[in-house]
Amino acid sequence: MSQTPISKLFSESRPLLSVEFFPPKSDEALDELVESAEELAPYSPDFVSVTYGAGGSTRDRSAKACQLLRDEHDFNIMPHLTCVGASRGELAETINGLYEAGYRNIMALRGDPPKDSNSFVVAKDGFAHASDLVSFIKELHPDISIGVAGYPEKHPEATDLATDLRHLKTKVDAGASFITTQLFFDNADLYRFLDQAADQGIEVPVIPGLMPVLSIKQIKRIASLCGASLPSELETHLNAAGDNAELVRQIGVRWASEQLQDLVEQGLPGVHLYALNRSDIATELMSAFRSTEPTT
Ligand SMILES: Cc1cc2nc3c(=O)[nH]c(=O)nc-3n(C[C@H](O)[C@H](O)[C@H](O)COP(=O)(O)OP(=O)(O)OC[C@H]3O[C@@H](n4cnc5c(N)ncnc54)[C@H](O)[C@@H]3O)c2cc1C
């Protein structure tokens, strides 16, 4: 698959399937990524995204992971990029490098504040908001398709959803082609977000992000970091499963599969899987996604 701007894929009027990888930190983790990519290649994701670590710490590792996924599986790649610790000049160098390497998609993000702080630190001659990065990429390469982050339960720093959506609209107006959402466990939160986004005049496609629960500890930590709430019904099932890790995994995957099926039935333009480089969870959810497709 050549590197295709994702904005073009939406015109095919079918739900898209995307999956997220993170750059491995060790040889062992690299094996996990390779194995996971091999197992999910047969499900033909429409694109795969590769995250970018704080402070540019994973810049080289992100680039290597993108290259590997592209060389080995010919995936359509969406590298992520954040404003953390980078000046305009450094960002331009990274963006131009991605463009010259043939990539035509970028997920443009601000990045997180430093640990133990609520406020983001703007790098010297850098950007304060993801919308600035979107405008910058558009100026450099208007043919890059840009994704931005949306938060069904609002971004943790935002005072309320309406304010957060006004900022999301700024990112769209700056040139974002689509929105991928933060993970959520209750589709009602997503539908409320979509209604309010439409009220604000946001018209680009929104791809909901799903992550299955793998352990109670893991999900409570992730949910508190990103502001996602755990529905009491799901929490009750998980608590009943106690220390039975396999049962917890099954509950998590079943819950996410049901969310996925409902989202496809409601006509969402795609589904994004936070698969944590784990082929076991990714393949089950991709299989659930493919089973929603009409047979010909
Ligand atoms: C799909 C997805 C992928 C992600 N991938 C990565 C990754 O690869 N690497 C990584 O480090 N992090 C990643 N993140 C996390 C992300 O970096 C954090 O959530 C970060 O805190 C906010 O990034 P943003 O791009 O949403 O920022 P912004 O859109 O800039 O928003 C951040 C906050 O500032 C507010 N805001 C925005 N514009 C303005 C303005 N003009 N004036 C005042 N306030 C404003 C917003 O309401 C929000 O509260 C990802 C998140 C998602 C949902």
Coordinates of C-alpha atoms and ligand atoms in Angstrom, one line a residue:
M1 CA 0.0 0.0 0.0
S2 CA 1.5 3.3 -0.9
Q3 CA 1.3 6.0 1.7
T4 CA -2.2 7.4 1.2
P5 CA -3.6 10.6 2.8
I6 CA -6.3 9.3 5.2
S7 CA -8.6 12.1 4.2
K8 CA -8.9 10.3 0.8
L9 CA -10.0 7.0 2.4
F10 CA -13.1 8.6 4.0
S11 CA -14.6 9.1 0.5
E12 CA -14.8 5.3 0.1
S13 CA -17.9 5.5 2.4
R14 CA -17.0 2.4 4.5
P15 CA -15.9 2.3 8.1
L16 CA -12.1 2.5 8.5
L17 CA -10.1 0.3 10.8
S18 CA -6.9 1.7 12.4
V19 CA -4.6 0.4 15.1
E20 CA -2.1 2.2 17.3
F21 CA 1.5 1.0 18.1
F22 CA 4.0 2.5 20.4
P23 CA 7.7 2.4 19.7
P24 CA 9.5 -0.4 21.5
K25 CA 12.0 0.4 24.2
S26 CA 13.9 -2.9 24.2
D27 CA 14.8 -5.8 21.9
E28 CA 12.2 -7.9 23.7
A29 CA 9.5 -5.2 23.1
L30 CA 10.6 -4.9 19.5
D31 CA 9.9 -8.7 19.1
E32 CA 6.4 -8.1 20.6
L33 CA 5.8 -5.3 18.0
V34 CA 7.0 -7.5 15.1
E35 CA 4.8 -10.4 16.3
S36 CA 1.8 -8.2 16.8
A37 CA 2.1 -6.6 13.4
E38 CA 2.4 -10.0 11.7
E39 CA -0.7 -11.3 13.4
L40 CA -2.8 -8.4 12.6
A41 CA -1.6 -7.7 9.0
P42 CA -4.2 -10.2 7.6
Y43 CA -7.0 -8.0 9.0
S44 CA -5.7 -5.3 6.6
P45 CA -6.0 -2.1 8.8
D46 CA -6.7 1.0 6.7
F47 CA -3.9 2.7 8.6
V48 CA -1.7 2.2 11.6
S49 CA -0.5 5.0 13.9
V50 CA 2.7 5.1 15.8
T51 CA 3.0 7.2 19.0
Y52 CA 5.6 9.8 19.8
G53 CA 7.1 10.0 23.3
A54 CA 7.6 13.0 25.6
G55 CA 10.4 15.4 24.9
G56 CA 11.3 13.8 21.6
S57 CA 12.8 10.9 23.6
T58 CA 11.3 8.3 21.2
R59 CA 11.8 10.4 18.0
D60 CA 14.3 7.9 16.6
R61 CA 12.5 4.9 17.9
S62 CA 9.2 6.2 16.5
A63 CA 10.8 6.7 13.1
K64 CA 12.3 3.1 13.2
A65 CA 8.9 1.6 14.2
C66 CA 7.2 3.5 11.3
Q67 CA 9.8 2.3 8.9
L68 CA 9.6 -1.3 10.1
L69 CA 5.8 -1.4 9.9
R70 CA 5.9 0.1 6.4
D71 CA 8.8 -2.1 5.0
E72 CA 7.5 -5.4 6.5
H73 CA 3.8 -5.0 6.0
D74 CA 3.3 -2.1 3.6
F75 CA 0.9 -0.5 6.1
N76 CA -0.4 3.1 5.5
I77 CA 1.3 4.9 8.4
M78 CA 0.3 7.8 10.5
P79 CA 3.3 9.0 12.6
H80 CA 2.3 11.0 15.7
L81 CA 4.2 14.2 16.5
T82 CA 4.0 16.4 19.6
C83 CA 5.2 20.0 20.4
V84 CA 7.0 18.8 23.5
G85 CA 10.6 20.2 23.8
A86 CA 10.8 21.2 20.2
S87 CA 11.4 24.5 18.5
R88 CA 9.7 25.4 15.2
G89 CA 13.0 24.6 13.4
E90 CA 13.2 21.2 15.0
L91 CA 9.6 20.5 14.2
A92 CA 10.1 21.6 10.6
E93 CA 13.1 19.2 10.3
T94 CA 11.0 16.3 11.6
I95 CA 8.0 17.1 9.4
N96 CA 10.2 17.6 6.3
G97 CA 12.0 14.3 7.1
L98 CA 8.7 12.4 7.3
Y99 CA 7.5 14.0 4.0
E100 CA 10.7 13.2 2.2
A101 CA 10.5 9.6 3.5
G102 CA 7.1 9.4 1.7
Y103 CA 4.7 9.7 4.7
R104 CA 1.5 11.6 3.9
N105 CA -0.3 11.5 7.3
I106 CA 0.6 13.0 10.7
M107 CA -1.3 13.0 14.0
A108 CA -0.6 16.5 15.4
L109 CA -0.6 16.7 19.1
R110 CA 0.5 19.2 21.8
G111 CA 1.8 16.5 24.2
D112 CA 1.4 16.2 27.9
P113 CA 2.6 18.5 30.7
P114 CA 5.7 17.3 32.7
K115 CA 4.9 14.8 35.4
D116 CA 3.5 16.4 38.6
S117 CA 2.4 19.5 36.8
N118 CA -0.9 20.6 35.3
S119 CA 0.5 23.1 32.9
F120 CA 2.2 22.4 29.6
V121 CA 5.7 23.9 29.1
V122 CA 6.1 25.6 25.8
A123 CA 9.6 24.9 24.3
K124 CA 11.8 27.9 23.3
D125 CA 10.4 29.1 19.9
G126 CA 7.9 26.2 20.1
F127 CA 4.1 25.9 20.1
A128 CA 1.6 26.1 22.9
H129 CA -1.3 24.3 21.2
A130 CA -1.8 21.5 18.8
S131 CA -3.7 23.9 16.5
D132 CA -0.4 25.8 16.0
L133 CA 1.3 22.6 14.9
V134 CA -1.6 21.8 12.5
S135 CA -1.2 25.2 10.8
F136 CA 2.6 24.8 10.7
I137 CA 2.3 21.4 9.0
K138 CA -0.3 22.7 6.5
E139 CA 2.0 25.6 5.6
L140 CA 5.0 23.3 5.0
H141 CA 3.1 20.5 3.2
P142 CA -0.6 21.2 2.3
D143 CA -1.0 17.6 1.0
I144 CA -0.3 16.0 4.3
S145 CA -3.5 14.7 5.9
I146 CA -3.6 15.7 9.6
G147 CA -5.4 13.9 12.4
V148 CA -6.0 15.6 15.8
A149 CA -7.1 14.4 19.2
G150 CA -10.6 14.7 20.6
Y151 CA -11.8 14.0 24.1
P152 CA -15.4 12.5 24.6
E153 CA -15.2 13.3 28.3
K154 CA -13.2 16.5 27.8
H155 CA -9.5 17.0 28.0
P156 CA -8.4 16.8 31.7
E157 CA -7.1 20.4 31.6
A158 CA -10.3 21.9 30.1
T159 CA -12.9 23.5 32.3
D160 CA -15.8 22.0 30.4
L161 CA -16.6 20.1 27.2
A162 CA -17.9 23.2 25.4
T163 CA -14.6 25.0 25.9
D164 CA -12.6 22.0 24.9
L165 CA -14.8 21.6 21.7
R166 CA -14.1 25.3 20.8
H167 CA -10.4 24.5 20.9
L168 CA -11.1 21.3 18.9
K169 CA -12.8 23.5 16.3
T170 CA -9.7 25.7 16.1
K171 CA -7.7 22.6 15.2
V172 CA -10.1 21.6 12.5
D173 CA -10.2 25.2 11.1
A174 CA -6.4 25.1 11.1
G175 CA -6.5 22.2 8.6
A176 CA -7.1 18.9 10.5
S177 CA -8.9 16.4 8.2
F178 CA -10.2 14.1 11.0
I179 CA -10.3 13.5 14.7
T180 CA -9.3 10.4 16.6
T181 CA -10.8 10.2 20.1
Q182 CA -9.3 9.4 23.5
L183 CA -10.5 6.0 24.8
F184 CA -13.9 5.8 26.5
F185 CA -15.9 2.9 27.9
D186 CA -19.5 4.2 27.5
N187 CA -20.7 5.0 23.9
A188 CA -23.2 7.4 25.4
D189 CA -20.3 9.7 26.2
L190 CA -19.1 9.6 22.5
Y191 CA -22.6 10.3 21.2
R192 CA -23.0 13.3 23.5
F193 CA -19.6 14.5 22.3
L194 CA -20.6 14.1 18.7
D195 CA -23.8 16.0 19.1
Q196 CA -22.0 18.9 20.9
A197 CA -19.2 18.9 18.3
A198 CA -21.8 19.2 15.5
D199 CA -23.4 22.1 17.4
Q200 CA -20.0 23.8 17.3
G201 CA -19.8 23.3 13.5
I202 CA -17.2 20.5 13.6
E203 CA -17.9 18.5 10.4
V204 CA -14.8 16.4 9.8
P205 CA -14.9 12.6 10.5
V206 CA -14.5 11.4 14.1
I207 CA -12.9 8.0 14.6
P208 CA -13.6 6.7 18.1
G209 CA -10.7 5.1 20.0
L210 CA -11.2 1.9 21.9
M211 CA -9.0 0.2 24.5
P212 CA -10.0 -3.1 26.1
V213 CA -9.5 -3.4 29.8
L214 CA -6.6 -5.8 30.5
S215 CA -6.3 -5.5 34.2
I216 CA -8.2 -3.4 36.8
K217 CA -5.0 -1.7 38.0
Q218 CA -3.9 -0.8 34.5
I219 CA -7.2 0.6 33.4
K220 CA -7.7 2.7 36.6
R221 CA -4.3 4.3 36.1
I222 CA -4.9 5.0 32.4
A223 CA -8.5 6.2 33.0
S224 CA -7.4 8.6 35.7
L225 CA -4.6 9.9 33.5
C226 CA -6.7 10.6 30.5
G227 CA -10.0 11.5 32.3
A228 CA -12.0 8.5 31.0
S229 CA -14.6 7.1 33.4
L230 CA -15.3 3.4 34.1
P231 CA -19.0 2.5 33.9
S232 CA -20.2 0.9 37.2
E233 CA -21.5 -2.1 35.3
L234 CA -18.0 -2.8 33.8
E235 CA -16.4 -2.2 37.2
T236 CA -18.7 -4.7 38.8
H237 CA -17.9 -7.4 36.3
L238 CA -14.2 -6.7 36.7
N239 CA -14.3 -6.8 40.5
A240 CA -16.2 -10.1 40.3
A241 CA -13.4 -11.5 38.2
G242 CA -10.9 -10.6 41.0
D243 CA -7.4 -12.0 40.4
N244 CA -8.4 -14.2 37.4
A245 CA -6.4 -12.3 34.8
E246 CA -7.7 -14.4 31.9
L247 CA -11.3 -13.7 32.9
V248 CA -10.6 -9.9 33.3
R249 CA -9.1 -10.0 29.8
Q250 CA -12.1 -11.7 28.4
I251 CA -14.5 -9.2 30.0
G252 CA -12.4 -6.3 28.7
V253 CA -12.3 -7.6 25.1
R254 CA -16.0 -8.5 25.2
W255 CA -16.9 -5.0 26.4
A256 CA -14.8 -3.3 23.8
S257 CA -16.2 -5.6 21.1
E258 CA -19.8 -4.7 22.0
Q259 CA -18.8 -1.0 22.0
L260 CA -17.2 -1.5 18.5
Q261 CA -20.3 -3.3 17.1
D262 CA -22.6 -0.5 18.3
L263 CA -20.3 2.2 16.9
V264 CA -20.3 0.6 13.5
E265 CA -24.1 0.0 13.5
Q266 CA -24.5 3.7 14.3
G267 CA -22.5 4.6 11.2
L268 CA -19.3 5.9 12.7
P269 CA -16.6 6.5 10.0
G270 CA -14.2 4.0 11.6
V271 CA -12.7 2.6 14.7
H272 CA -9.3 3.1 16.2
L273 CA -7.8 0.4 18.4
Y274 CA -5.4 1.2 21.2
A275 CA -3.9 -2.3 21.0
L276 CA -0.8 -1.7 23.2
N277 CA 1.4 -3.8 20.8
R278 CA -0.6 -6.8 22.0
S279 CA -1.7 -9.1 19.1
D280 CA -4.0 -11.1 21.3
I281 CA -6.3 -8.2 22.0
A282 CA -5.9 -6.5 18.6
T283 CA -6.8 -9.6 16.6
E284 CA -10.0 -10.3 18.6
L285 CA -11.2 -6.8 18.1
M286 CA -10.2 -6.7 14.5
S287 CA -12.0 -9.9 13.9
A288 CA -15.1 -8.4 15.7
F289 CA -14.8 -5.4 13.3
R290 CA -14.5 -7.5 10.2
S291 CA -17.5 -9.5 11.3
T292 CA -19.6 -6.3 11.1
E293 CA -18.9 -6.0 7.3
P294 CA -21.5 -7.1 4.9
T295 CA -20.7 -10.4 3.1
T296 CA -20.6 -10.2 -0.7
Ligands
LIG1 C1 -5.6 9.8 19.7 C2 -4.6 10.4 20.6 C3 -3.2 10.1 20.4 C4 -2.2 10.6 21.2 N1 -0.9 10.3 20.9 C5 0.1 10.8 21.7 C6 1.4 10.6 21.4 O1 1.8 9.9 20.4 N2 2.4 11.2 22.2 C7 2.0 11.9 23.3 O2 2.9 12.4 24.0 N3 0.7 12.1 23.6 C8 -0.3 11.6 22.9 N4 -1.6 11.8 23.2 C9 -1.9 12.6 24.4 C10 -1.9 14.1 24.2 O3 -0.6 14.6 23.8 C11 -2.4 14.8 25.5 O4 -3.8 14.5 25.7 C12 -2.1 16.3 25.6 O5 -2.4 16.7 27.0 C13 -3.0 17.2 24.7 O6 -2.7 17.1 23.4 P1 -3.7 17.8 22.3 O7 -3.1 17.6 21.0 O8 -5.1 17.3 22.5 O9 -3.6 19.3 22.8 P2 -4.4 20.6 22.5 O10 -5.4 20.4 21.4 O11 -3.5 21.8 22.3 O12 -5.3 20.8 23.8 C14 -4.7 20.7 25.1 C15 -5.5 21.5 26.1 O13 -5.4 22.9 25.8 C16 -6.6 23.5 25.5 N5 -6.5 24.4 24.4 C17 -6.3 24.0 23.1 N6 -6.1 25.2 22.3 C18 -6.2 26.2 23.2 C19 -6.2 27.6 23.0 N7 -6.0 28.2 21.8 N8 -6.3 28.4 24.1 C20 -6.5 27.9 25.4 N9 -6.5 26.5 25.6 C21 -6.4 25.7 24.5 C22 -7.6 22.3 25.2 O14 -8.9 22.5 25.5 C23 -7.0 21.2 26.1 O15 -7.5 21.3 27.4 C24 -2.6 11.3 22.4 C25 -4.0 11.6 22.6 C26 -4.9 11.1 21.8 C27 -6.4 11.3 22.1

